[in-house]
Amino acid sequence: NAGVMQNPRHLVRRRGQEARLRCSPMKGHSHVYWYRQLPEEGLKFMVYLQKENIIDESGMPKERFSAEFPKEGPSILRIQQVVRGDSAAYFCASFPTRGDEKLFFGSGTQLSVL
Amino acid sequence: GESVGLHLPTLSVQEGDNSIINCAYSNSASDYFIWYKQESGKGPQFIIDIRSNMDKRQGQRVTVLLNKTVKHLSLQIAATQPGDSAVYFCAERGRDDKIIFGKGTRLHILP
């Protein structure tokens, strides 16, 4: 049973470009969280998604950031017109159902904005 | 800001001794707490969880204690090993179902 898969592992973008981060949850998991982590800091909540639904996006900036979790395929975190301050590790975590919130994390995507 | 915090950013422990990592939380409505371990360059790994209707839960070499009166959570690691070196995060699920994390404690094992 494969774990949570994130790709790419490393992503380099120039200022103004778009970044697309992908997350395939564990098999049977229909809930996904995205977190952002800066060096030597904790994980900051960004968005909580269920398939085809955004449950809570209160941690995500209103501009430039968007997330989706379609019925088929991975969850996508999209950052448009990236700036240097977007450089961070972005982690995705999944869990099967409400009431069983033991999160399983992917290895993260390290985004570097030049 | 985040409501989950930690008392110590770094904890150094002699190999073989027990480690105690502490965590304070501020949301009295939180009903579920989790400890995660994060090694360098990796995603967080689940260690142990506890629901608010319990005050203690044991796993393999780890114990989590929950004191709701003072809103305090601790992780005890017995017979600490070099492989326990990592950053440890506590996390809580609040009223809004969001799971939020504290800043973490780095556990350093002394030979």
PDB file of N, CA and C in Angstrom, chain A residues 6 9 20 26 41 86-87 101:
ATOM      1  N   GLN A   6       4.122  12.757  -3.131  1.00  0.00           N
ATOM      2  CA  GLN A   6       4.168  14.155  -3.551  1.00  0.00           C
ATOM      3  C   GLN A   6       5.207  14.308  -4.652  1.00  0.00           C
ATOM      4  N   ARG A   9       9.707  16.502  -5.994  1.00  0.00           N
ATOM      5  CA  ARG A   9      10.378  16.564  -4.705  1.00  0.00           C
ATOM      6  C   ARG A   9      11.026  17.932  -4.513  1.00  0.00           C
ATOM      7  N   ARG A  20       3.184  24.283  -9.527  1.00  0.00           N
ATOM      8  CA  ARG A  20       2.122  23.296  -9.325  1.00  0.00           C
ATOM      9  C   ARG A  20       2.681  22.146  -8.519  1.00  0.00           C
ATOM     10  N   MET A  26      -2.996   8.435   0.164  1.00  0.00           N
ATOM     11  CA  MET A  26      -2.983   6.984   0.310  1.00  0.00           C
ATOM     12  C   MET A  26      -4.278   6.416  -0.266  1.00  0.00           C
ATOM     13  N   GLU A  41      10.881  25.716  11.594  1.00  0.00           N
ATOM     14  CA  GLU A  41       9.566  26.124  12.080  1.00  0.00           C
ATOM     15  C   GLU A  41       8.584  24.972  11.976  1.00  0.00           C
ATOM     16  N   ASP A  86       7.557  32.761  -1.202  1.00  0.00           N
ATOM     17  CA  ASP A  86       6.846  31.485  -1.332  1.00  0.00           C
ATOM     18  C   ASP A  86       7.787  30.299  -1.150  1.00  0.00           C
ATOM     19  N   SER A  87       9.081  30.544  -1.140  1.00  0.00           N
ATOM     20  CA  SER A  87      10.051  29.469  -0.957  1.00  0.00           C
ATOM     21  C   SER A  87       9.823  28.795   0.393  1.00  0.00           C
ATOM     22  N   GLU A 101      -8.573  10.782  12.130  1.00  0.00           N
ATOM     23  CA  GLU A 101      -7.721  11.842  11.582  1.00  0.00           C
ATOM     24  C   GLU A 101      -6.242  11.592  11.787  1.00  0.00           C
TER      25      GLU A 101
END
